mmCIF file of C-alpha atoms in Angstrom:
data_model
loop_
_atom_site.group_PDB
_atom_site.id
_atom_site.type_symbol
_atom_site.label_atom_id
_atom_site.label_comp_id
_atom_site.label_asym_id
_atom_site.label_seq_id
_atom_site.Cartn_x
_atom_site.Cartn_y
_atom_site.Cartn_z
ATOM 1 C CA MET T 1 8.513 8.188 -4.114
ATOM 2 C CA LYS T 2 6.731 11.296 -3.885
ATOM 3 C CA LYS T 3 3.139 10.775 -2.607
ATOM 4 C CA LYS T 4 0.375 12.388 -4.988
ATOM 5 C CA GLY T 5 -1.741 15.532 -3.826
ATOM 6 C CA ILE T 6 -5.218 15.068 -3.511
ATOM 7 C CA LEU T 7 -5.768 17.029 -7.054
ATOM 8 C CA GLU T 8 -3.755 14.607 -8.795
ATOM 9 C CA ARG T 9 -5.214 11.266 -7.347
ATOM 10 C CA LEU T 10 -8.752 12.761 -8.010
ATOM 11 C CA GLN T 11 -7.744 12.745 -11.466
ATOM 12 C CA GLU T 12 -7.270 8.916 -11.576
ATOM 13 C CA GLY T 13 -10.690 8.660 -10.069
ATOM 14 C CA PRO T 14 -12.625 8.547 -6.759
ATOM 15 C CA VAL T 15 -10.749 9.102 -3.312
ATOM 16 C CA LEU T 16 -12.389 7.827 -0.238
ATOM 17 C CA GLY T 17 -13.069 10.594 2.801
ATOM 18 C CA ASP T 18 -13.990 9.934 6.046
ATOM 19 C CA GLY T 19 -17.328 11.468 7.215
ATOM 20 C CA GLY T 20 -20.080 11.147 9.953
ATOM 21 C CA TYR T 21 -17.751 12.234 12.950
ATOM 22 C CA CYS T 22 -20.799 14.138 14.586
ATOM 23 C CA TRP T 23 -23.069 10.951 14.061
ATOM 24 C CA ASN T 24 -20.295 8.944 15.873
ATOM 25 C CA TRP T 25 -19.593 11.138 18.559
ATOM 26 C CA LYS T 26 -23.092 10.437 19.812
ATOM 27 C CA SER T 27 -21.566 7.425 21.590
ATOM 28 C CA VAL T 28 -18.801 9.116 22.974
ATOM 29 C CA ALA T 29 -19.537 10.117 26.828
ATOM 30 C CA GLY T 30 -23.159 10.366 26.065
ATOM 31 C CA CYS T 31 -22.565 12.939 23.624
ATOM 32 C CA VAL T 32 -25.964 14.119 22.094
ATOM 33 C CA ARG T 33 -26.742 16.298 19.056
ATOM 34 C CA GLY T 34 -25.728 19.661 19.415
ATOM 35 C CA VAL T 35 -23.192 18.922 22.252
ATOM 36 C CA TYR T 36 -20.219 17.388 20.030
ATOM 37 C CA THR T 37 -18.667 20.605 19.678
ATOM 38 C CA GLU T 38 -16.763 19.850 22.699
ATOM 39 C CA VAL T 39 -15.609 16.553 21.798
ATOM 40 C CA ALA T 40 -12.035 17.740 20.286
ATOM 41 C CA ILE T 41 -11.324 19.420 23.215
ATOM 42 C CA VAL T 42 -12.497 17.266 26.097
ATOM 43 C CA TYR T 43 -11.984 13.760 24.458
ATOM 44 C CA PRO T 44 -9.106 14.175 21.881
ATOM 45 C CA GLU T 45 -8.093 10.224 22.593
ATOM 46 C CA ALA T 46 -11.859 9.540 21.224
ATOM 47 C CA LEU T 47 -11.322 11.679 18.266
ATOM 48 C CA ARG T 48 -8.116 10.128 17.349
ATOM 49 C CA GLU T 49 -9.920 6.813 18.048
ATOM 50 C CA LEU T 50 -12.453 7.794 15.543
ATOM 51 C CA HIS T 51 -9.797 8.830 12.802
ATOM 52 C CA VAL T 52 -8.344 5.287 13.338
ATOM 53 C CA GLU T 53 -11.388 3.643 12.662
ATOM 54 C CA PHE T 54 -12.209 5.930 9.554
ATOM 55 C CA ARG T 55 -8.549 4.961 8.165
ATOM 56 C CA GLU T 56 -9.113 1.187 8.802
ATOM 57 C CA ALA T 57 -12.601 1.055 7.143
ATOM 58 C CA GLY T 58 -10.882 2.217 3.898
ATOM 59 C CA ALA T 59 -10.737 6.253 4.137
ATOM 60 C CA GLU T 60 -7.891 8.135 2.365
ATOM 61 C CA VAL T 61 -8.505 11.482 3.518
ATOM 62 C CA LEU T 62 -9.433 12.302 6.983
ATOM 63 C CA GLN T 63 -10.617 15.838 8.346
ATOM 64 C CA ALA T 64 -8.720 17.815 11.210
ATOM 65 C CA LEU T 65 -11.760 19.013 12.811
ATOM 66 C CA THR T 66 -10.057 21.996 13.769
ATOM 67 C CA PHE T 67 -12.876 24.525 13.808
ATOM 68 C CA TYR T 68 -14.651 23.212 17.093
ATOM 69 C CA ALA T 69 -11.399 22.828 18.904
ATOM 70 C CA SER T 70 -11.195 26.639 18.986
ATOM 71 C CA ARG T 71 -11.861 28.362 22.177
ATOM 72 C CA ASP T 72 -14.355 30.791 19.861
ATOM 73 C CA SER T 73 -16.662 27.886 18.958
#
């Protein structure tokens, strides 16, 4: 069975997304506001665990957070 795309699913009703990455990163290795931009590179396992936690909490859409994983940022 083919999975429905996000637009098809939204037509059927609400879709739960993740959120609060920056807020949750405060607890990762002592990160504080403004320092969380490095977490995706320095603590990739912590980012993975946060994705798992959001999924287990019922999130149906997860962000990739690739912007802060670039060397430019």
